[in-house]
Amino acid sequence: MRTHRIRIAAAAAATAAVLSLTACQGSGGGTRDEGRASSPATATPTTQAPAATPTSAPASAPTDTDASGSKSTSPQGTAEAPAPGKNNGKGKGEGGGKNTTGTPDTADTADTADRPCDASAVRVVYSPLSRPLNHAMLTVTNTGRTACSAYHAPVLRLDDGQAAVAVDRGSKPQAVVTLFPGESAYAAMILSAADGSGNHGRTSKKLTVWFAPRDDAGSAGGPAVLKLPAGTYTDSTTRVTYWQSSMEDALS
């Protein structure tokens, strides 16, 4: 009987030992719970959103204006030269504010406008006219660098004549004609009487043109000598007008 009890006690002790060992293995992490298998450790990759599509670059780089007024059209700031004639941002336009029309400033000509024109700085042209009949036009153009005044009427001589051609006193203008460089004055010539009433008719070949000074005494400078067209007929009625500012005024 005693032996039977000992066996029961030994079996109980063995069972307790087995249970104790099982509990230790479960708490140490070495035994896997078959009913709760873990998922693989590999992480599911996330899908990366596509990069934003870059917008098209502008056709030309932005234009900036620097402190000098020049325009920069590159990232490096390369300056673009201002267009000719435009303000460059420095307070002066093309030409520096000077007169660029070819007409001298008033201040530059104040001392020379009273100078009479003379053959050394002008060009004189003789032009026959078909209408009015027996008329011709004298055109004087200032080819110099300063202004001059065409005073009174031209002093004319035909060929080697001693007497000057008569002046039409009724053609005197209201003001003296002043010529700036490049400008012209005009005087009309009546060559002969249209009705043939003139005397001493002849064919003239040469015309000498002198310029009058301000006081109309004598002549200013040297003359211009012109060769007349063949068959230029003159007579005692030949005369010339005062210098005018237009052909219309000379013919009127």
PDB file of C-alpha atoms in Angstrom:
ATOM      1  CA  MET A   1       0.000   0.000   0.000  1.00  0.00           C
ATOM      2  CA  ARG A   2       2.755   2.261   0.904  1.00  0.00           C
ATOM      3  CA  THR A   3       4.521   1.412  -2.232  1.00  0.00           C
ATOM      4  CA  HIS A   4       1.426   2.343  -4.249  1.00  0.00           C
ATOM      5  CA  ARG A   5       1.276   5.743  -2.636  1.00  0.00           C
ATOM      6  CA  ILE A   6       4.893   6.358  -3.395  1.00  0.00           C
ATOM      7  CA  ARG A   7       4.270   5.604  -7.064  1.00  0.00           C
ATOM      8  CA  ILE A   8       1.298   7.964  -7.174  1.00  0.00           C
ATOM      9  CA  ALA A   9       3.367  10.708  -5.591  1.00  0.00           C
ATOM     10  CA  ALA A  10       6.210  10.127  -8.018  1.00  0.00           C
ATOM     11  CA  ALA A  11       3.836  10.286 -10.980  1.00  0.00           C
ATOM     12  CA  ALA A  12       2.337  13.493  -9.651  1.00  0.00           C
ATOM     13  CA  ALA A  13       5.781  14.976  -9.228  1.00  0.00           C
ATOM     14  CA  ALA A  14       6.727  13.997 -12.771  1.00  0.00           C
ATOM     15  CA  THR A  15       3.550  15.538 -14.146  1.00  0.00           C
ATOM     16  CA  ALA A  16       4.237  18.771 -12.246  1.00  0.00           C
ATOM     17  CA  ALA A  17       7.749  18.849 -13.608  1.00  0.00           C
ATOM     18  CA  VAL A  18       6.506  18.436 -17.178  1.00  0.00           C
ATOM     19  CA  LEU A  19       3.988  21.222 -16.757  1.00  0.00           C
ATOM     20  CA  SER A  20       6.619  23.502 -15.241  1.00  0.00           C
ATOM     21  CA  LEU A  21       8.993  22.893 -18.177  1.00  0.00           C
ATOM     22  CA  THR A  22       6.217  23.659 -20.700  1.00  0.00           C
ATOM     23  CA  ALA A  23       5.424  26.938 -18.966  1.00  0.00           C
ATOM     24  CA  CYS A  24       9.074  28.010 -19.039  1.00  0.00           C
ATOM     25  CA  GLN A  25       9.430  27.278 -22.741  1.00  0.00           C
ATOM     26  CA  GLY A  26       6.306  29.349 -23.573  1.00  0.00           C
ATOM     27  CA  SER A  27       7.513  32.388 -21.642  1.00  0.00           C
ATOM     28  CA  GLY A  28      11.043  32.398 -23.152  1.00  0.00           C
ATOM     29  CA  GLY A  29       9.903  33.118 -26.712  1.00  0.00           C
ATOM     30  CA  GLY A  30      11.507  29.948 -28.058  1.00  0.00           C
ATOM     31  CA  THR A  31       8.268  28.107 -28.700  1.00  0.00           C
ATOM     32  CA  ARG A  32       6.027  29.408 -31.549  1.00  0.00           C
ATOM     33  CA  ASP A  33       2.299  29.502 -31.212  1.00  0.00           C
ATOM     34  CA  GLU A  34       1.184  27.327 -34.091  1.00  0.00           C
ATOM     35  CA  GLY A  35      -2.219  28.949 -34.170  1.00  0.00           C
ATOM     36  CA  ARG A  36      -0.878  32.535 -34.795  1.00  0.00           C
ATOM     37  CA  ALA A  37       1.649  32.446 -37.591  1.00  0.00           C
ATOM     38  CA  SER A  38       3.276  35.866 -38.210  1.00  0.00           C
ATOM     39  CA  SER A  39       3.204  37.484 -41.686  1.00  0.00           C
ATOM     40  CA  PRO A  40       6.457  37.789 -43.614  1.00  0.00           C
ATOM     41  CA  ALA A  41       8.720  40.684 -42.562  1.00  0.00           C
ATOM     42  CA  THR A  42       8.926  42.147 -46.090  1.00  0.00           C
ATOM     43  CA  ALA A  43       7.155  45.584 -46.196  1.00  0.00           C
ATOM     44  CA  THR A  44       4.787  46.301 -49.034  1.00  0.00           C
ATOM     45  CA  PRO A  45       6.416  49.124 -51.173  1.00  0.00           C
ATOM     46  CA  THR A  46       4.381  52.321 -51.619  1.00  0.00           C
ATOM     47  CA  THR A  47       3.730  53.635 -55.077  1.00  0.00           C
ATOM     48  CA  GLN A  48       5.615  56.921 -55.670  1.00  0.00           C
ATOM     49  CA  ALA A  49       3.510  59.642 -57.246  1.00  0.00           C
ATOM     50  CA  PRO A  50       4.847  60.634 -60.645  1.00  0.00           C
ATOM     51  CA  ALA A  51       6.889  63.818 -60.745  1.00  0.00           C
ATOM     52  CA  ALA A  52       5.030  66.858 -61.920  1.00  0.00           C
ATOM     53  CA  THR A  53       5.513  67.465 -65.607  1.00  0.00           C
ATOM     54  CA  PRO A  54       7.666  70.648 -66.010  1.00  0.00           C
ATOM     55  CA  THR A  55       5.995  73.498 -67.759  1.00  0.00           C
ATOM     56  CA  SER A  56       7.473  74.698 -71.051  1.00  0.00           C
ATOM     57  CA  ALA A  57      10.074  77.395 -70.752  1.00  0.00           C
ATOM     58  CA  PRO A  58       9.032  80.804 -72.183  1.00  0.00           C
ATOM     59  CA  ALA A  59      10.133  81.574 -75.741  1.00  0.00           C
ATOM     60  CA  SER A  60      12.425  84.296 -74.475  1.00  0.00           C
ATOM     61  CA  ALA A  61      13.973  84.955 -71.140  1.00  0.00           C
ATOM     62  CA  PRO A  62      12.262  87.552 -68.980  1.00  0.00           C
ATOM     63  CA  THR A  63      13.412  91.041 -69.641  1.00  0.00           C
ATOM     64  CA  ASP A  64      14.711  93.060 -66.757  1.00  0.00           C
ATOM     65  CA  THR A  65      15.819  96.658 -66.712  1.00  0.00           C
ATOM     66  CA  ASP A  66      18.977  97.456 -64.863  1.00  0.00           C
ATOM     67  CA  ALA A  67      19.811 100.732 -63.194  1.00  0.00           C
ATOM     68  CA  SER A  68      21.293 102.197 -66.346  1.00  0.00           C
ATOM     69  CA  GLY A  69      18.174 101.578 -68.367  1.00  0.00           C
ATOM     70  CA  SER A  70      19.756  98.846 -70.492  1.00  0.00           C
ATOM     71  CA  LYS A  71      17.815  95.648 -70.919  1.00  0.00           C
ATOM     72  CA  SER A  72      19.129  92.270 -69.807  1.00  0.00           C
ATOM     73  CA  THR A  73      17.838  89.222 -71.627  1.00  0.00           C
ATOM     74  CA  SER A  74      20.015  86.464 -70.158  1.00  0.00           C
ATOM     75  CA  PRO A  75      20.468  85.004 -66.676  1.00  0.00           C
ATOM     76  CA  GLN A  76      24.032  86.345 -66.659  1.00  0.00           C
ATOM     77  CA  GLY A  77      22.756  89.904 -67.062  1.00  0.00           C
ATOM     78  CA  THR A  78      24.205  90.541 -70.501  1.00  0.00           C
ATOM     79  CA  ALA A  79      23.218  94.086 -71.412  1.00  0.00           C
ATOM     80  CA  GLU A  80      21.523  94.832 -74.691  1.00  0.00           C
ATOM     81  CA  ALA A  81      22.619  98.100 -76.337  1.00  0.00           C
ATOM     82  CA  PRO A  82      19.771 100.606 -76.596  1.00  0.00           C
ATOM     83  CA  ALA A  83      18.347 101.163 -80.078  1.00  0.00           C
ATOM     84  CA  PRO A  84      19.702 104.216 -81.839  1.00  0.00           C
ATOM     85  CA  GLY A  85      17.662 107.337 -81.254  1.00  0.00           C
ATOM     86  CA  LYS A  86      16.071 106.030 -78.054  1.00  0.00           C
ATOM     87  CA  ASN A  87      16.673 107.301 -74.559  1.00  0.00           C
ATOM     88  CA  ASN A  88      19.326 105.154 -72.917  1.00  0.00           C
ATOM     89  CA  GLY A  89      18.118 105.791 -69.367  1.00  0.00           C
ATOM     90  CA  LYS A  90      20.899 108.247 -68.555  1.00  0.00           C
ATOM     91  CA  GLY A  91      18.971 111.393 -69.271  1.00  0.00           C
ATOM     92  CA  LYS A  92      20.195 111.973 -72.829  1.00  0.00           C
ATOM     93  CA  GLY A  93      18.672 110.801 -76.047  1.00  0.00           C
ATOM     94  CA  GLU A  94      20.463 110.157 -79.285  1.00  0.00           C
ATOM     95  CA  GLY A  95      22.234 113.322 -80.432  1.00  0.00           C
ATOM     96  CA  GLY A  96      22.679 114.727 -76.922  1.00  0.00           C
ATOM     97  CA  GLY A  97      19.886 117.275 -77.335  1.00  0.00           C
ATOM     98  CA  LYS A  98      21.557 119.068 -80.217  1.00  0.00           C
ATOM     99  CA  ASN A  99      19.748 120.267 -83.284  1.00  0.00           C
ATOM    100  CA  THR A 100      19.824 117.371 -85.795  1.00  0.00           C
ATOM    101  CA  THR A 101      17.647 118.801 -88.544  1.00  0.00           C
ATOM    102  CA  GLY A 102      20.543 120.368 -90.417  1.00  0.00           C
ATOM    103  CA  THR A 103      19.315 123.892 -89.633  1.00  0.00           C
ATOM    104  CA  PRO A 104      21.789 125.749 -87.375  1.00  0.00           C
ATOM    105  CA  ASP A 105      20.586 126.902 -83.980  1.00  0.00           C
ATOM    106  CA  THR A 106      19.607 130.561 -83.728  1.00  0.00           C
ATOM    107  CA  ALA A 107      22.480 131.227 -81.349  1.00  0.00           C
ATOM    108  CA  ASP A 108      24.962 129.859 -83.875  1.00  0.00           C
ATOM    109  CA  THR A 109      23.717 132.091 -86.687  1.00  0.00           C
ATOM    110  CA  ALA A 110      22.922 135.311 -84.857  1.00  0.00           C
ATOM    111  CA  ASP A 111      26.263 136.787 -85.875  1.00  0.00           C
ATOM    112  CA  THR A 112      26.164 135.532 -89.465  1.00  0.00           C
ATOM    113  CA  ALA A 113      22.566 136.127 -90.606  1.00  0.00           C
ATOM    114  CA  ASP A 114      23.457 139.736 -91.449  1.00  0.00           C
ATOM    115  CA  ARG A 115      26.276 138.590 -93.721  1.00  0.00           C
ATOM    116  CA  PRO A 116      25.348 139.079 -97.379  1.00  0.00           C
ATOM    117  CA  CYS A 117      25.414 136.022 -99.592  1.00  0.00           C
ATOM    118  CA  ASP A 118      28.238 135.923-102.122  1.00  0.00           C
ATOM    119  CA  ALA A 119      29.419 133.598-104.846  1.00  0.00           C
ATOM    120  CA  SER A 120      32.000 131.882-102.628  1.00  0.00           C
ATOM    121  CA  ALA A 121      29.350 130.044-100.575  1.00  0.00           C
ATOM    122  CA  VAL A 122      26.332 129.737-102.887  1.00  0.00           C
ATOM    123  CA  ARG A 123      25.266 127.970-106.076  1.00  0.00           C
ATOM    124  CA  VAL A 124      23.422 129.956-108.730  1.00  0.00           C
ATOM    125  CA  VAL A 125      21.260 128.274-111.376  1.00  0.00           C
ATOM    126  CA  TYR A 126      19.622 129.882-114.411  1.00  0.00           C
ATOM    127  CA  SER A 127      16.464 128.120-115.687  1.00  0.00           C
ATOM    128  CA  PRO A 128      14.463 129.235-118.772  1.00  0.00           C
ATOM    129  CA  LEU A 129      10.691 129.078-118.309  1.00  0.00           C
ATOM    130  CA  SER A 130       8.110 128.135-120.910  1.00  0.00           C
ATOM    131  CA  ARG A 131       5.439 130.026-118.962  1.00  0.00           C
ATOM    132  CA  PRO A 132       5.239 132.951-118.583  1.00  0.00           C
ATOM    133  CA  LEU A 133       6.642 133.673-122.000  1.00  0.00           C
ATOM    134  CA  ASN A 134      10.150 135.181-122.205  1.00  0.00           C
ATOM    135  CA  HIS A 135      10.862 134.512-118.496  1.00  0.00           C
ATOM    136  CA  ALA A 136      13.665 132.763-116.668  1.00  0.00           C
ATOM    137  CA  MET A 137      14.319 131.888-113.017  1.00  0.00           C
ATOM    138  CA  LEU A 138      17.484 132.487-110.990  1.00  0.00           C
ATOM    139  CA  THR A 139      17.885 130.180-107.993  1.00  0.00           C
ATOM    140  CA  VAL A 140      20.561 130.796-105.365  1.00  0.00           C
ATOM    141  CA  THR A 141      21.254 128.068-102.782  1.00  0.00           C
ATOM    142  CA  ASN A 142      23.384 128.494 -99.674  1.00  0.00           C
ATOM    143  CA  THR A 143      26.119 125.840 -99.857  1.00  0.00           C
ATOM    144  CA  GLY A 144      28.107 127.215 -96.920  1.00  0.00           C
ATOM    145  CA  ARG A 145      28.075 126.313 -93.233  1.00  0.00           C
ATOM    146  CA  THR A 146      26.561 129.548 -91.937  1.00  0.00           C
ATOM    147  CA  ALA A 147      23.530 131.649 -92.768  1.00  0.00           C
ATOM    148  CA  CYS A 148      23.616 134.544 -95.209  1.00  0.00           C
ATOM    149  CA  SER A 149      21.075 137.084 -96.415  1.00  0.00           C
ATOM    150  CA  ALA A 150      20.037 137.658-100.010  1.00  0.00           C
ATOM    151  CA  TYR A 151      19.717 141.441 -99.885  1.00  0.00           C
ATOM    152  CA  HIS A 152      17.767 143.476-102.433  1.00  0.00           C
ATOM    153  CA  ALA A 153      17.940 142.190-106.030  1.00  0.00           C
ATOM    154  CA  PRO A 154      20.750 140.403-107.855  1.00  0.00           C
ATOM    155  CA  VAL A 155      23.087 142.701-109.737  1.00  0.00           C
ATOM    156  CA  LEU A 156      23.126 141.332-113.319  1.00  0.00           C
ATOM    157  CA  ARG A 157      25.180 142.035-116.387  1.00  0.00           C
ATOM    158  CA  LEU A 158      24.628 140.466-119.805  1.00  0.00           C
ATOM    159  CA  ASP A 159      27.773 139.548-121.699  1.00  0.00           C
ATOM    160  CA  ASP A 160      30.252 142.414-121.319  1.00  0.00           C
ATOM    161  CA  GLY A 161      27.681 145.158-120.854  1.00  0.00           C
ATOM    162  CA  GLN A 162      28.575 148.065-118.594  1.00  0.00           C
ATOM    163  CA  ALA A 163      25.074 148.759-117.349  1.00  0.00           C
ATOM    164  CA  ALA A 164      23.342 146.467-114.893  1.00  0.00           C
ATOM    165  CA  VAL A 165      20.023 144.893-115.751  1.00  0.00           C
ATOM    166  CA  ALA A 166      17.104 146.998-114.501  1.00  0.00           C
ATOM    167  CA  VAL A 167      15.359 145.966-111.270  1.00  0.00           C
ATOM    168  CA  ASP A 168      11.565 145.637-110.945  1.00  0.00           C
ATOM    169  CA  ARG A 169      11.080 147.916-107.922  1.00  0.00           C
ATOM    170  CA  GLY A 170       7.515 146.789-107.449  1.00  0.00           C
ATOM    171  CA  SER A 171       8.710 143.299-106.457  1.00  0.00           C
ATOM    172  CA  LYS A 172      10.392 144.351-103.210  1.00  0.00           C
ATOM    173  CA  PRO A 173       9.524 141.807-100.453  1.00  0.00           C
ATOM    174  CA  GLN A 174       8.357 142.746 -96.976  1.00  0.00           C
ATOM    175  CA  ALA A 175      11.402 141.166 -95.342  1.00  0.00           C
ATOM    176  CA  VAL A 176      14.949 140.252 -96.271  1.00  0.00           C
ATOM    177  CA  VAL A 177      15.351 136.628 -97.344  1.00  0.00           C
ATOM    178  CA  THR A 178      17.803 134.878 -94.993  1.00  0.00           C
ATOM    179  CA  LEU A 179      19.227 131.576 -96.169  1.00  0.00           C
ATOM    180  CA  PHE A 180      20.351 128.887 -93.770  1.00  0.00           C
ATOM    181  CA  PRO A 181      22.638 126.187 -95.196  1.00  0.00           C
ATOM    182  CA  GLY A 182      20.775 124.300 -97.923  1.00  0.00           C
ATOM    183  CA  GLU A 183      18.008 126.870 -98.346  1.00  0.00           C
ATOM    184  CA  SER A 184      17.274 128.798-101.557  1.00  0.00           C
ATOM    185  CA  ALA A 185      16.031 132.184-102.776  1.00  0.00           C
ATOM    186  CA  TYR A 186      14.557 133.040-106.185  1.00  0.00           C
ATOM    187  CA  ALA A 187      14.524 135.957-108.623  1.00  0.00           C
ATOM    188  CA  ALA A 188      12.588 136.053-111.874  1.00  0.00           C
ATOM    189  CA  MET A 189      14.012 137.565-115.051  1.00  0.00           C
ATOM    190  CA  ILE A 190      11.867 139.128-117.776  1.00  0.00           C
ATOM    191  CA  LEU A 191      14.081 138.656-120.831  1.00  0.00           C
ATOM    192  CA  SER A 192      12.238 140.679-123.465  1.00  0.00           C
ATOM    193  CA  ALA A 193       8.919 142.311-124.242  1.00  0.00           C
ATOM    194  CA  ALA A 194       6.326 139.763-125.306  1.00  0.00           C
ATOM    195  CA  ASP A 195       4.870 142.175-127.877  1.00  0.00           C
ATOM    196  CA  GLY A 196       8.242 142.973-129.431  1.00  0.00           C
ATOM    197  CA  SER A 197       8.211 146.565-128.279  1.00  0.00           C
ATOM    198  CA  GLY A 198      11.689 146.366-126.770  1.00  0.00           C
ATOM    199  CA  ASN A 199      14.719 147.984-128.368  1.00  0.00           C
ATOM    200  CA  HIS A 200      18.267 146.847-128.929  1.00  0.00           C
ATOM    201  CA  GLY A 201      17.325 143.190-129.138  1.00  0.00           C
ATOM    202  CA  ARG A 202      20.193 140.704-129.230  1.00  0.00           C
ATOM    203  CA  THR A 203      21.179 137.169-128.375  1.00  0.00           C
ATOM    204  CA  SER A 204      23.048 137.032-125.053  1.00  0.00           C
ATOM    205  CA  LYS A 205      25.545 134.292-124.192  1.00  0.00           C
ATOM    206  CA  LYS A 206      26.755 135.064-120.668  1.00  0.00           C
ATOM    207  CA  LEU A 207      25.204 136.302-117.433  1.00  0.00           C
ATOM    208  CA  THR A 208      27.259 137.671-114.539  1.00  0.00           C
ATOM    209  CA  VAL A 209      25.522 137.608-111.144  1.00  0.00           C
ATOM    210  CA  TRP A 210      26.664 139.813-108.253  1.00  0.00           C
ATOM    211  CA  PHE A 211      25.153 140.016-104.769  1.00  0.00           C
ATOM    212  CA  ALA A 212      24.206 143.293-103.126  1.00  0.00           C
ATOM    213  CA  PRO A 213      25.377 144.215 -99.613  1.00  0.00           C
ATOM    214  CA  ARG A 214      22.972 145.338 -96.941  1.00  0.00           C
ATOM    215  CA  ASP A 215      23.301 149.031 -97.847  1.00  0.00           C
ATOM    216  CA  ASP A 216      22.819 148.225-101.552  1.00  0.00           C
ATOM    217  CA  ALA A 217      26.001 150.078-102.453  1.00  0.00           C
ATOM    218  CA  GLY A 218      28.215 148.197-104.875  1.00  0.00           C
ATOM    219  CA  SER A 219      28.487 144.415-104.529  1.00  0.00           C
ATOM    220  CA  ALA A 220      29.445 141.822-101.908  1.00  0.00           C
ATOM    221  CA  GLY A 221      32.263 139.437-102.758  1.00  0.00           C
ATOM    222  CA  GLY A 222      32.934 138.059-106.204  1.00  0.00           C
ATOM    223  CA  PRO A 223      30.423 137.202-108.945  1.00  0.00           C
ATOM    224  CA  ALA A 224      28.995 133.990-110.367  1.00  0.00           C
ATOM    225  CA  VAL A 225      29.344 133.723-114.149  1.00  0.00           C
ATOM    226  CA  LEU A 226      26.754 131.633-115.982  1.00  0.00           C
ATOM    227  CA  LYS A 227      26.648 130.450-119.576  1.00  0.00           C
ATOM    228  CA  LEU A 228      23.234 131.131-121.083  1.00  0.00           C
ATOM    229  CA  PRO A 229      21.393 128.634-123.282  1.00  0.00           C
ATOM    230  CA  ALA A 230      21.843 129.193-126.986  1.00  0.00           C
ATOM    231  CA  GLY A 231      19.343 131.651-128.448  1.00  0.00           C
ATOM    232  CA  THR A 232      18.655 133.591-125.226  1.00  0.00           C
ATOM    233  CA  TYR A 233      17.083 136.798-126.544  1.00  0.00           C
ATOM    234  CA  THR A 234      17.176 140.024-124.523  1.00  0.00           C
ATOM    235  CA  ASP A 235      16.272 143.640-125.222  1.00  0.00           C
ATOM    236  CA  SER A 236      15.893 147.007-123.536  1.00  0.00           C
ATOM    237  CA  THR A 237      12.988 145.749-121.385  1.00  0.00           C
ATOM    238  CA  THR A 238      15.051 143.041-119.665  1.00  0.00           C
ATOM    239  CA  ARG A 239      14.698 143.304-115.865  1.00  0.00           C
ATOM    240  CA  VAL A 240      14.940 141.216-112.701  1.00  0.00           C
ATOM    241  CA  THR A 241      12.925 140.973-109.455  1.00  0.00           C
ATOM    242  CA  TYR A 242      14.147 141.179-105.887  1.00  0.00           C
ATOM    243  CA  TRP A 243      15.186 137.947-104.205  1.00  0.00           C
ATOM    244  CA  GLN A 244      12.118 136.089-102.955  1.00  0.00           C
ATOM    245  CA  SER A 245      11.584 133.123-100.624  1.00  0.00           C
ATOM    246  CA  SER A 246       9.608 131.124-103.231  1.00  0.00           C
ATOM    247  CA  MET A 247       9.258 130.771-106.988  1.00  0.00           C
ATOM    248  CA  GLU A 248       5.594 131.757-106.767  1.00  0.00           C
ATOM    249  CA  ASP A 249       6.471 135.051-105.132  1.00  0.00           C
ATOM    250  CA  ALA A 250       9.162 135.725-107.720  1.00  0.00           C
ATOM    251  CA  LEU A 251       6.744 135.159-110.623  1.00  0.00           C
ATOM    252  CA  SER A 252       3.914 137.158-109.093  1.00  0.00           C
TER     253      SER A 252
END
